XYZ file of C-alpha atoms in Angstrom:
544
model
C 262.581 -6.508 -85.484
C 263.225 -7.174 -89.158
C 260.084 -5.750 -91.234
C 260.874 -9.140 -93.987
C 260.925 -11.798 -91.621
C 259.560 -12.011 -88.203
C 262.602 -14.681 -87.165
C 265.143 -13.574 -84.534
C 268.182 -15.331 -83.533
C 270.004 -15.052 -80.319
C 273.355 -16.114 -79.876
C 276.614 -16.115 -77.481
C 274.138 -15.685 -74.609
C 273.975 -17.263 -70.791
C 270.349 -18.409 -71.256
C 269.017 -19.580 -67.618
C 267.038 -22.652 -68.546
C 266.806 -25.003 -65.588
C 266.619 -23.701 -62.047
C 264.049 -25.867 -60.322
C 266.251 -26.727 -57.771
C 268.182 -25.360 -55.297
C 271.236 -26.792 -57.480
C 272.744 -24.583 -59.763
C 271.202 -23.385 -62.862
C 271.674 -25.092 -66.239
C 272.562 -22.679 -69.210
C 272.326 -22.737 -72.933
C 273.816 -20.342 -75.759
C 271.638 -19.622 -78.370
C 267.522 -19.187 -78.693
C 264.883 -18.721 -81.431
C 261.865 -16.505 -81.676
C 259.328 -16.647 -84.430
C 255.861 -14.532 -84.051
C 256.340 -13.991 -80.448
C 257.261 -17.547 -79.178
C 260.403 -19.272 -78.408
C 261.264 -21.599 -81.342
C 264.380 -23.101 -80.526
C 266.511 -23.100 -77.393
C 269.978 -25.054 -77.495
C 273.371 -24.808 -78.097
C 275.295 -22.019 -80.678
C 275.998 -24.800 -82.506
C 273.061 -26.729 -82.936
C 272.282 -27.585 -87.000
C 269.117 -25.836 -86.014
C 270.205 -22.283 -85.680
C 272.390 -23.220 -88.991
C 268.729 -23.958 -90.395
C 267.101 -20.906 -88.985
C 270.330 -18.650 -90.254
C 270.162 -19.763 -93.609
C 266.867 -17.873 -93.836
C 266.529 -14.495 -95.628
C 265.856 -11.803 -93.629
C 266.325 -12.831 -90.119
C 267.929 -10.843 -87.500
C 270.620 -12.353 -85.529
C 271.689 -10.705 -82.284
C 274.746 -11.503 -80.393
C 274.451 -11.518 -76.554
C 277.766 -11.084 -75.664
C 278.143 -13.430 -72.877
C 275.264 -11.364 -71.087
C 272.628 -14.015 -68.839
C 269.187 -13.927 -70.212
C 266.454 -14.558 -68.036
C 262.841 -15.416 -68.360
C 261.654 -11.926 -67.714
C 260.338 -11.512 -64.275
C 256.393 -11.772 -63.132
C 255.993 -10.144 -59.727
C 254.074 -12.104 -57.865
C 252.267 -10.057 -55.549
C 251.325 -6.255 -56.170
C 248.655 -3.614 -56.498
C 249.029 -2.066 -59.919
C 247.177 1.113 -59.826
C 248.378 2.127 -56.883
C 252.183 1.547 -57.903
C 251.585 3.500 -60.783
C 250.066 6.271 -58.818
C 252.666 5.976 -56.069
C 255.123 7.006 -58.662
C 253.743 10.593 -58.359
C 253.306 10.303 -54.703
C 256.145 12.385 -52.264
C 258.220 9.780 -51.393
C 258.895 9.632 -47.252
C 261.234 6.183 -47.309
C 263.919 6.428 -45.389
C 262.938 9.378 -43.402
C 264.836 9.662 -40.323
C 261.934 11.271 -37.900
C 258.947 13.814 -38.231
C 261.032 16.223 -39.165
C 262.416 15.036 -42.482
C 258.915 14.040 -43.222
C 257.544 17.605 -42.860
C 260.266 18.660 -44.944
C 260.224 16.806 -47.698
C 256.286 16.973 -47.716
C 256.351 20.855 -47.562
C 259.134 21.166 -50.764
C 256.756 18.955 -52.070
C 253.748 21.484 -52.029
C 255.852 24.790 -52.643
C 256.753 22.936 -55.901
C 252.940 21.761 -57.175
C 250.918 24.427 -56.009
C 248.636 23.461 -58.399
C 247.825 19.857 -56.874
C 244.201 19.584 -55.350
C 245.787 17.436 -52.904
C 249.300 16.063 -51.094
C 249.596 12.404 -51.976
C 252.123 11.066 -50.151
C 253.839 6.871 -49.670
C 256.724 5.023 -47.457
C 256.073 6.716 -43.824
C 256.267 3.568 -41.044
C 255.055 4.164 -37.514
C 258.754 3.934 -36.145
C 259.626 7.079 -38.151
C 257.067 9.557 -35.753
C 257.364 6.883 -32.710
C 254.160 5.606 -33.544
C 252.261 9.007 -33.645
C 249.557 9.904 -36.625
C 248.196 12.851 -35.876
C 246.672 15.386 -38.130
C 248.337 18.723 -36.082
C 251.942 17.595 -36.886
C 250.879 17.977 -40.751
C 248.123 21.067 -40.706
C 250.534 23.965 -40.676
C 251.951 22.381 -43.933
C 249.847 23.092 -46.269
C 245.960 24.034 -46.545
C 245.347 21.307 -48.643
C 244.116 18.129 -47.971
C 247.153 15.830 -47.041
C 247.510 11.912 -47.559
C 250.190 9.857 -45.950
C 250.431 6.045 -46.757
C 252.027 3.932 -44.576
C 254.873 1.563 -46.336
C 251.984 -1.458 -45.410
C 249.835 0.347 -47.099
C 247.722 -0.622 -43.917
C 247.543 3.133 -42.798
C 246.829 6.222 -44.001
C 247.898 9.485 -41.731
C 245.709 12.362 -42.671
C 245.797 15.926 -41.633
C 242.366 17.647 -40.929
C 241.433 18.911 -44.095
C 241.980 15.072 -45.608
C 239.512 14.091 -42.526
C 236.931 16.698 -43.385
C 236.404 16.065 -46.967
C 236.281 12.403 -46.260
C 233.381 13.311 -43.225
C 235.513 10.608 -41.161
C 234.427 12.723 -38.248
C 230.727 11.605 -38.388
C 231.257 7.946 -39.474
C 231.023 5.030 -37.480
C 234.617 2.199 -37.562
C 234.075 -0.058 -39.762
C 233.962 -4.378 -39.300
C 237.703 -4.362 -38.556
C 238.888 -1.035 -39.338
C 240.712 1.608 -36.783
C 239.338 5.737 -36.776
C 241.724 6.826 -33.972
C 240.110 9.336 -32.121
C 240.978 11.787 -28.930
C 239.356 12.018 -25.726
C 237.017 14.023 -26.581
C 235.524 12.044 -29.617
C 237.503 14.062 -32.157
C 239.556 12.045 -34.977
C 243.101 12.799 -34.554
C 244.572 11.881 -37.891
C 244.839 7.887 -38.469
C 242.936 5.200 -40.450
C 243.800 1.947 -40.607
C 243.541 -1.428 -42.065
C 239.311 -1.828 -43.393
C 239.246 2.066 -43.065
C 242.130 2.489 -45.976
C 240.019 -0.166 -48.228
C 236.670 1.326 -46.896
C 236.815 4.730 -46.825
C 240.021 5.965 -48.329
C 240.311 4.222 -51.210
C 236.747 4.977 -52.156
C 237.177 8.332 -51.470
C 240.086 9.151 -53.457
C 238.674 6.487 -56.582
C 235.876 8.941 -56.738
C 237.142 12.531 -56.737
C 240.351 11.031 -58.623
C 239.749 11.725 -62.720
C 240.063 8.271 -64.944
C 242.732 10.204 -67.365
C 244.831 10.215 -63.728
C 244.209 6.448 -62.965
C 244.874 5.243 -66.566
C 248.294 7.802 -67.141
C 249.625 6.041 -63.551
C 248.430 2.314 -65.100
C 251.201 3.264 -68.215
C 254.073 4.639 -65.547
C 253.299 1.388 -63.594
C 253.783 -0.821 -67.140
C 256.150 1.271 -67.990
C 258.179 1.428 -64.561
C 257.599 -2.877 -64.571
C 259.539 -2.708 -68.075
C 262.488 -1.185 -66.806
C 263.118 -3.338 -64.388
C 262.557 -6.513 -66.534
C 259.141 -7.689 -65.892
C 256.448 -8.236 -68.070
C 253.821 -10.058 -65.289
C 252.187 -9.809 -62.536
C 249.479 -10.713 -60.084
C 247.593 -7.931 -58.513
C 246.191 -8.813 -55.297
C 243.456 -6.414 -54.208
C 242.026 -5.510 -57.841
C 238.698 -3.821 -56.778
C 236.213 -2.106 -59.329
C 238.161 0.667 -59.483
C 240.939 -0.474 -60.614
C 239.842 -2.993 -62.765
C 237.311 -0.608 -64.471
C 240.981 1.662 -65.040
C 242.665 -1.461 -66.674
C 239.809 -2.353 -68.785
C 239.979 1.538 -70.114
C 244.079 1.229 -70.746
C 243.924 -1.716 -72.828
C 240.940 -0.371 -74.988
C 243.021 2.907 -75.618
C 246.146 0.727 -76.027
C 244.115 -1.008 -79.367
C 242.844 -3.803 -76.976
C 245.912 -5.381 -75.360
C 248.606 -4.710 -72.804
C 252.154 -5.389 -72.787
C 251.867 -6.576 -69.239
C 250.198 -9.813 -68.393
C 247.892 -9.769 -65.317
C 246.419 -12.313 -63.398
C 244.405 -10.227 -60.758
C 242.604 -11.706 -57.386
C 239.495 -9.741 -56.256
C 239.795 -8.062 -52.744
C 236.864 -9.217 -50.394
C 236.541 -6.557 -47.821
C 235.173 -8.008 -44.236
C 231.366 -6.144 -44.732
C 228.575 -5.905 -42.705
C 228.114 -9.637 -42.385
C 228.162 -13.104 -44.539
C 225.650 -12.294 -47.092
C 227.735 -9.034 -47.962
C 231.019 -10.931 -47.938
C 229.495 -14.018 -50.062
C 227.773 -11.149 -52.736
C 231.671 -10.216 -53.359
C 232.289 -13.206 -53.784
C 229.680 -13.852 -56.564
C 231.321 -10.728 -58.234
C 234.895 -12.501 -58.718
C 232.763 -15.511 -60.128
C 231.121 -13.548 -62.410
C 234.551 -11.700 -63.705
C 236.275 -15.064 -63.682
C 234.251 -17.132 -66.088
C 234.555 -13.598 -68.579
C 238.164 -13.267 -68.010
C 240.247 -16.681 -67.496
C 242.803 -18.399 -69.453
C 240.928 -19.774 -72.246
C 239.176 -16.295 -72.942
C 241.738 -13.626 -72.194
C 244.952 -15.456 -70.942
C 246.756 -11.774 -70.293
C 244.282 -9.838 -68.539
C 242.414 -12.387 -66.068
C 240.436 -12.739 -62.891
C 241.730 -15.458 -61.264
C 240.441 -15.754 -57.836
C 239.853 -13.601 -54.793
C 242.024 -12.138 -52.347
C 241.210 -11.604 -48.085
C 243.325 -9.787 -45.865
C 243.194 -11.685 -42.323
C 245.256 -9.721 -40.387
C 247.175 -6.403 -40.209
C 250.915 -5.667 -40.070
C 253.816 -6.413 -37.076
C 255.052 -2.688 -36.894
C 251.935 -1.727 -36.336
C 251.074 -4.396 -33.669
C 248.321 -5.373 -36.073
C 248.998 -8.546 -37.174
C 247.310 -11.422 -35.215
C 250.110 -13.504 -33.054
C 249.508 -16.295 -30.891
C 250.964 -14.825 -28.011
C 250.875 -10.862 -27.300
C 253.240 -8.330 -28.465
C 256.693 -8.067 -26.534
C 256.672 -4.118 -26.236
C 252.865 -3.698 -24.974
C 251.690 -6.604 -23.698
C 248.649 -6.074 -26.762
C 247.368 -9.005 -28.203
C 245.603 -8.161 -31.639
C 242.879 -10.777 -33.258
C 242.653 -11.382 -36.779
C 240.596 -9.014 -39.236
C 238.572 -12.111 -40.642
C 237.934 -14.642 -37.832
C 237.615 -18.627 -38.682
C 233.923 -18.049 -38.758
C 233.844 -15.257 -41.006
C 236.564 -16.536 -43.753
C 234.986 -20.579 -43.747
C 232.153 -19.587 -45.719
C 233.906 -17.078 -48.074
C 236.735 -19.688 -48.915
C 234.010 -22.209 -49.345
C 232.409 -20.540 -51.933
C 235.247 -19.499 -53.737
C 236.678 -22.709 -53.653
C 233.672 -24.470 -54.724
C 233.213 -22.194 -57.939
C 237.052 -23.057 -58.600
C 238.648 -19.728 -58.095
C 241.956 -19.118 -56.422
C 241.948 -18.034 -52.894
C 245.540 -16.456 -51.414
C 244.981 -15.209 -47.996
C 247.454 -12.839 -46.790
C 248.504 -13.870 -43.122
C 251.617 -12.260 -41.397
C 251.347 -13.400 -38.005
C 251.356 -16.880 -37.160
C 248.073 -17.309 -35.654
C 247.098 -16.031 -38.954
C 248.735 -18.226 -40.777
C 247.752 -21.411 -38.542
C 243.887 -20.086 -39.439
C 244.186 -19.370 -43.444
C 246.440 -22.849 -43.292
C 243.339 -24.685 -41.686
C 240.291 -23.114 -44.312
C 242.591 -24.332 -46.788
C 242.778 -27.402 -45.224
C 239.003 -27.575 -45.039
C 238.001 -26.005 -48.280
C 241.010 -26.613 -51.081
C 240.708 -29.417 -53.038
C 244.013 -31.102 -54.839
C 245.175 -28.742 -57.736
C 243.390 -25.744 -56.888
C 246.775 -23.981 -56.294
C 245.606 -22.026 -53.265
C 248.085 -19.437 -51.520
C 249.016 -17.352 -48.328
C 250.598 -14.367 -48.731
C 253.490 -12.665 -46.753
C 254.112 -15.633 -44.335
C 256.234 -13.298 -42.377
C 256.278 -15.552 -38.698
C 255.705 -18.844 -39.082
C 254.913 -21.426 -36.824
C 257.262 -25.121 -37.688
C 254.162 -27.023 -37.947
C 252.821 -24.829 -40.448
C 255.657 -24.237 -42.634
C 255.456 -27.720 -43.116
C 251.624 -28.052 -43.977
C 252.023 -25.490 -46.873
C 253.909 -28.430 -48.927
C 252.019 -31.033 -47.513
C 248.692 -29.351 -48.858
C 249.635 -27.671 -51.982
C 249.635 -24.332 -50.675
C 251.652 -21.523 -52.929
C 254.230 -19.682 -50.399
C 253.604 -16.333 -51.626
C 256.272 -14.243 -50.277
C 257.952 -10.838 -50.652
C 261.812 -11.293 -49.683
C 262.107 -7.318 -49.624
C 260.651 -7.101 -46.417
C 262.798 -9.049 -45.139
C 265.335 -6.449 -45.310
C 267.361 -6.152 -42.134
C 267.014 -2.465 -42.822
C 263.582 -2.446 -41.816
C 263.097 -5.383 -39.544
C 265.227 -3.257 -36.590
C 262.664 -2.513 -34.365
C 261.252 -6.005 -34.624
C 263.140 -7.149 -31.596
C 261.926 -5.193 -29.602
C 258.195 -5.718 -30.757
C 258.073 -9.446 -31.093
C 261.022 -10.525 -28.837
C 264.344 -11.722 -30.147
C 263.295 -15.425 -30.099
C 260.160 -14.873 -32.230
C 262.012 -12.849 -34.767
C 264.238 -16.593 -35.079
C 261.476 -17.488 -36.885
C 260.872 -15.043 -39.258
C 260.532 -15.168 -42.990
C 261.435 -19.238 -43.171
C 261.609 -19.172 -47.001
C 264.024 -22.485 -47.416
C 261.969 -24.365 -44.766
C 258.710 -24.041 -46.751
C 260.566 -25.001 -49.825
C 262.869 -27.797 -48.407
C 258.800 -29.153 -47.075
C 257.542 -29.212 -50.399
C 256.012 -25.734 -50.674
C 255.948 -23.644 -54.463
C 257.680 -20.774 -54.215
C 256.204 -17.250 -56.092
C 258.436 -14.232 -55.626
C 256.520 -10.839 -55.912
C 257.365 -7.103 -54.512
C 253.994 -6.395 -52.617
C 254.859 -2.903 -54.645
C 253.721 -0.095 -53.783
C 254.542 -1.033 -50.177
C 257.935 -1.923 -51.186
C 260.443 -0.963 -54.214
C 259.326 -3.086 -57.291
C 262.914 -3.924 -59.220
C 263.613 -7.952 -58.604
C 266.709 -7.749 -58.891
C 267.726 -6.423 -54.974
C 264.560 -8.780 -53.988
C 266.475 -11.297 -55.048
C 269.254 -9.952 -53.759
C 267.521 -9.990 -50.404
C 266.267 -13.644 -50.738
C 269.675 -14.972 -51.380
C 272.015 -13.243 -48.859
C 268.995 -11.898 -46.414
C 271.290 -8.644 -46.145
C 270.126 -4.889 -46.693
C 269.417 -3.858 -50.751
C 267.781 -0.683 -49.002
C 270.865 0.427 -46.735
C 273.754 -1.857 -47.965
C 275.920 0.245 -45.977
C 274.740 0.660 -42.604
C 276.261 -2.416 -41.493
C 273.169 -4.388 -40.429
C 273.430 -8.125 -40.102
C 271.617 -10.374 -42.241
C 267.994 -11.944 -40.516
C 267.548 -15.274 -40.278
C 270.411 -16.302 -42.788
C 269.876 -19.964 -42.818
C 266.665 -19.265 -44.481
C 268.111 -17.992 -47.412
C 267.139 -19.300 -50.998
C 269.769 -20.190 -53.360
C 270.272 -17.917 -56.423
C 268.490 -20.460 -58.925
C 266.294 -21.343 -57.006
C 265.049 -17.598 -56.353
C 265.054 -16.764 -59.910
C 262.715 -19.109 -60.518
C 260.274 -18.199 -57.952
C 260.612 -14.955 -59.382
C 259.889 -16.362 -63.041
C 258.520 -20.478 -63.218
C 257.583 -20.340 -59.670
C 255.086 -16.967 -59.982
C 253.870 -18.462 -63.733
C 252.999 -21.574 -61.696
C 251.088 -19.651 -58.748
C 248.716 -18.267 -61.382
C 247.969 -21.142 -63.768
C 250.242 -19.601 -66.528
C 252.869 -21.792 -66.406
C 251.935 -23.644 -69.853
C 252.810 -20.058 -71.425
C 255.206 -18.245 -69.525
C 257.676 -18.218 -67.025
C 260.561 -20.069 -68.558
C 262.703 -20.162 -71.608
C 261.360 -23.193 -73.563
C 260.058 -23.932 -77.069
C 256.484 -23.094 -77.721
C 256.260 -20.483 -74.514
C 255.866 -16.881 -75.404
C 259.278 -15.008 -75.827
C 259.205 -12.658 -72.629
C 262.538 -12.387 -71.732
C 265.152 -9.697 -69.745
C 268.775 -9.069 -70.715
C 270.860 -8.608 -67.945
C 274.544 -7.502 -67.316
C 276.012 -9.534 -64.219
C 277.890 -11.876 -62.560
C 275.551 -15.418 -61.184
C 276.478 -14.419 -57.680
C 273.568 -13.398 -55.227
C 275.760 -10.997 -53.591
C 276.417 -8.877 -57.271
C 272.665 -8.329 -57.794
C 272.978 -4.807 -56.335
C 275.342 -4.092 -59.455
C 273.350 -5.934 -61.854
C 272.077 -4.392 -64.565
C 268.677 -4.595 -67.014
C 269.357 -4.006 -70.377
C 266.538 -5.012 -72.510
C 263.378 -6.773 -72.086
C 260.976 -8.483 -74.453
C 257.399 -8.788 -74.664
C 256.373 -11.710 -76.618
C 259.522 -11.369 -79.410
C 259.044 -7.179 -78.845
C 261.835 -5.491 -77.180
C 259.753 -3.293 -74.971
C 263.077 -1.642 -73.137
C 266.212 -0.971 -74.671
């Protein structure tokens, strides 16, 4: 950016200004940015990029016929834990228990230095559902970490257990310690022990010059892929204490916008769950959009059920495969007081709900609770009843959802777990929108790769961006979103979700010039090929 004039001038450019529909997008040539915000968006031959050229010192940049989109704001993540993923040993797309010990055990010959093995991307179907801490003790002393791809699991081997002292604790208000005959734990934690005791755990013994070096690869990581925003949705103190620390060593702000819902953990009972609450208050009226519009606590964020591959998530008939039929994590009578009180103090409540009993109970305490304009929101929405994929537009609910796990390449065992007829109704992303419902496109990273660009790729031809050649047929197709119509829940759509619409999320005059270069053809299907060249961070190329 010129040093004289702080005026730049795009030109010869495919501009995406208009996809609110499911209609094509609407295009213009040329744009203007003055001190960070989009002056002028129109035609190359407008008089007023004449006007604006005739200026001294003003940079003029020509596009080359490349598409320019608003850049991207993921709509659902978990920010610290991306960034530390990035150093984690990556298991995704491990064939069996044997790849996995592999690549963990390279993993340890080449850090020997590492107090621990931190480790992402295993799924249940990779070690036929087995966790147990004797398939990784002969690895390595050390204590040994596995996330599941949910991030709904964590597979430990004994020395994790032992420093934790999981062996002496009781299981946690919805949480899972799996344990052997005898009493003994046998390796696995899941969903309220990974935000009870894991989490905890590792936040403590975990240095803050770690947490805040994995917060930069995150914003970093989110640049290269052409996003500048995002909406964390399980910020605890942890985290947010690591953010707080970033910006202040950054010079006090972030080139990442983020809108951040506080996770409520079940607790020992109501007046627990209800002091949480209090705490996302409290952070809200410090940090909302009229006192720090980039770095804000926007509401509060429950987890009401668990995951299908792990027969977790609460459907209203049993599982195909086992018969097992799995309640919710927050009942109807825990989560009516909590969304009451958040509602009431006008935060944001998104509920993340997976199975469709789920979803028929967050859909009701919205119901009950919401008022109009509140902009409440379920996340994941993964099987979906009919009548409730209509209420979402009907009551102004924000259809949060995460096309990459849709990917056929990862749905193959659902089948068998759910039934073929059940999976029919899986991931219904055109039937909330053709009922009314907003749209916000996020990655649910680090459960699932972050780049937009094969989500959307996902969303639009529900085929495989994980394993585009193994041949497996697209899920669901007729629920498929158009290609404008996904880019703008990726962009508009997510700005919307969050109350930052007014700012960002679109290319128009007065909005804040975040935007992402990108060489491709407007076809869903060529978003595999599709390349990010440069984004911008309010007029600030941030990746070149």
């Amino acid at each position: 950016m010129s040093a004289l004039n702080n005026t730049q001038i795009f030109t010869n450019g495919r501009l995406f200004h208009d996809g609110n529909t499911a209609a094509d997008a609407q295009w213009q040539s040329s744009m203007v940015v003055r001190d960070g915000k989009i002056a002028f968006i129109g035609s190359d031959n407008a008089p007023e990029i004449k006007s604006f050229q005739q200026e001294s010192g003003v940079e003029v940049k020509d596009l080359q016929g490349r598409h320019v989109l608003p850049s991207f704001i993921d709509a659902h993540m978990h920010l610290l834990m991306l960034g530390q993923s990035l150093h984690k040993v990556n298991l995704d797309g491990s064939k069996d228990l044997e790849e996995i010990r592999s690549r963990i055990s390279k993993y340890a010959k080449e850090n020997p230095h590492k107090e621990r093995i931190l480790c992402m991307g295993w799924m249940h179907s990779m070690t036929n559902g087995e966790a147990k801490a004797s398939l990784l003790d002969d690895l390595d002393p050390r204590p040994i970490y596995v996330d599941s791809k949910d991030i709904h699991s964590v597979w430990c081997n004994s020395a994790a257990l032992k420093e934790m002292g999981v062996q002496d604790m009781e299981t946690p208000a919805g949480g899972i310690i799996e344990r052997d005959e005898h009493g003994k734990v046998s390796g696995l934690l899941a969903e309220a022990c990974v935000l009870l005791i894991v989490w905890p755990y590792l936040a403590e013994v975990l240095p803050m010059e770690d947490k805040i070096a994995a917060l930069q690869a995150a914003v970093d990581a989110y640049h290269a892929v052409g996003c500048t925003s995002c909406v964390d949705m399980a910020m605890d103190e942890n985290a947010w204490k690591a953010v707080l620390e970033l910006r202040k060593a950054k010079g006090g702000s972030l080139p990442l916008r983020i809108a951040a819902h506080w996770c409520i953990l079940p607790g020992d009972g109501e007046e627990n769950r209800l002091r949480q609450v209090e705490r996302a208050i409290e952070l809200n009226r410090q940090f909302n959009n009229d006192t720090d519009p980039d770095l804000r606590v926007v509401g509060i964020k429950i987890i009401c059920d668990g995951v299908i591959d792990a027969c977790t998530a609460a459907l209203a008939k049993p599982y195909t495969n086992n018969g097992h039929f799995e309640g919710p994590i927050w009942t109807p009578e825990m989560l009516d007081p909590v969304v009451k009180k958040a509602a009431g103090a006008g935060l944001q409540c998104a509920l993340h709900a997976i199975g469709d009993q789920a979803v028929t109970t967050a859909v009701n305490v919205l119901e009950k609770h919401g008022r109009p304009g509140q902009r409440h929101r379920i996340e994941h929405l993964e099987l979906t009843a009919p009548e409730d994929a209509k209420r979402l537009g009907q009551l102004g609910i924000t259809a949060s959802i995460q096309p990459v796990h849709s990917d056929p390449a990862i749905l193959r065992a659902w089948p068998k777990l759910i039934g073929p007829e059940r999976v029919k109704r899986a991931f219904a992303y055109s039937e909330f929108a053709d009922h009314g419902a907003a749209l916000a496109i996020g990655s649910d990273s680090p459960t699932a790769p972050y780049a937009p660009l094969p989500n959307l790729y996902v969303a639009t031809t529900r085929k495989s961006a994980r394993q585009p050649e193994a041949g497996d047929a697209p899920v669901n197709g007729n629920f498929r979103l158009e290609l404008a119509q996904a880019v703008s829940a990726a962009t508009s759509g997510a700005a919307w979700s969050c109350f930052a619409e007014k700012r960002i999320g679109s290319l128009e005059v007065g909005k804040m010039a975040d935007f992402t270069v990108i060489c491709t053809e407007w076809k869903g299907e060529e978003l595999l090929n599709a390349k990010i060249e440069e984004t911008w961070f309010e007029g600030r190329r941030v990746l070149r």
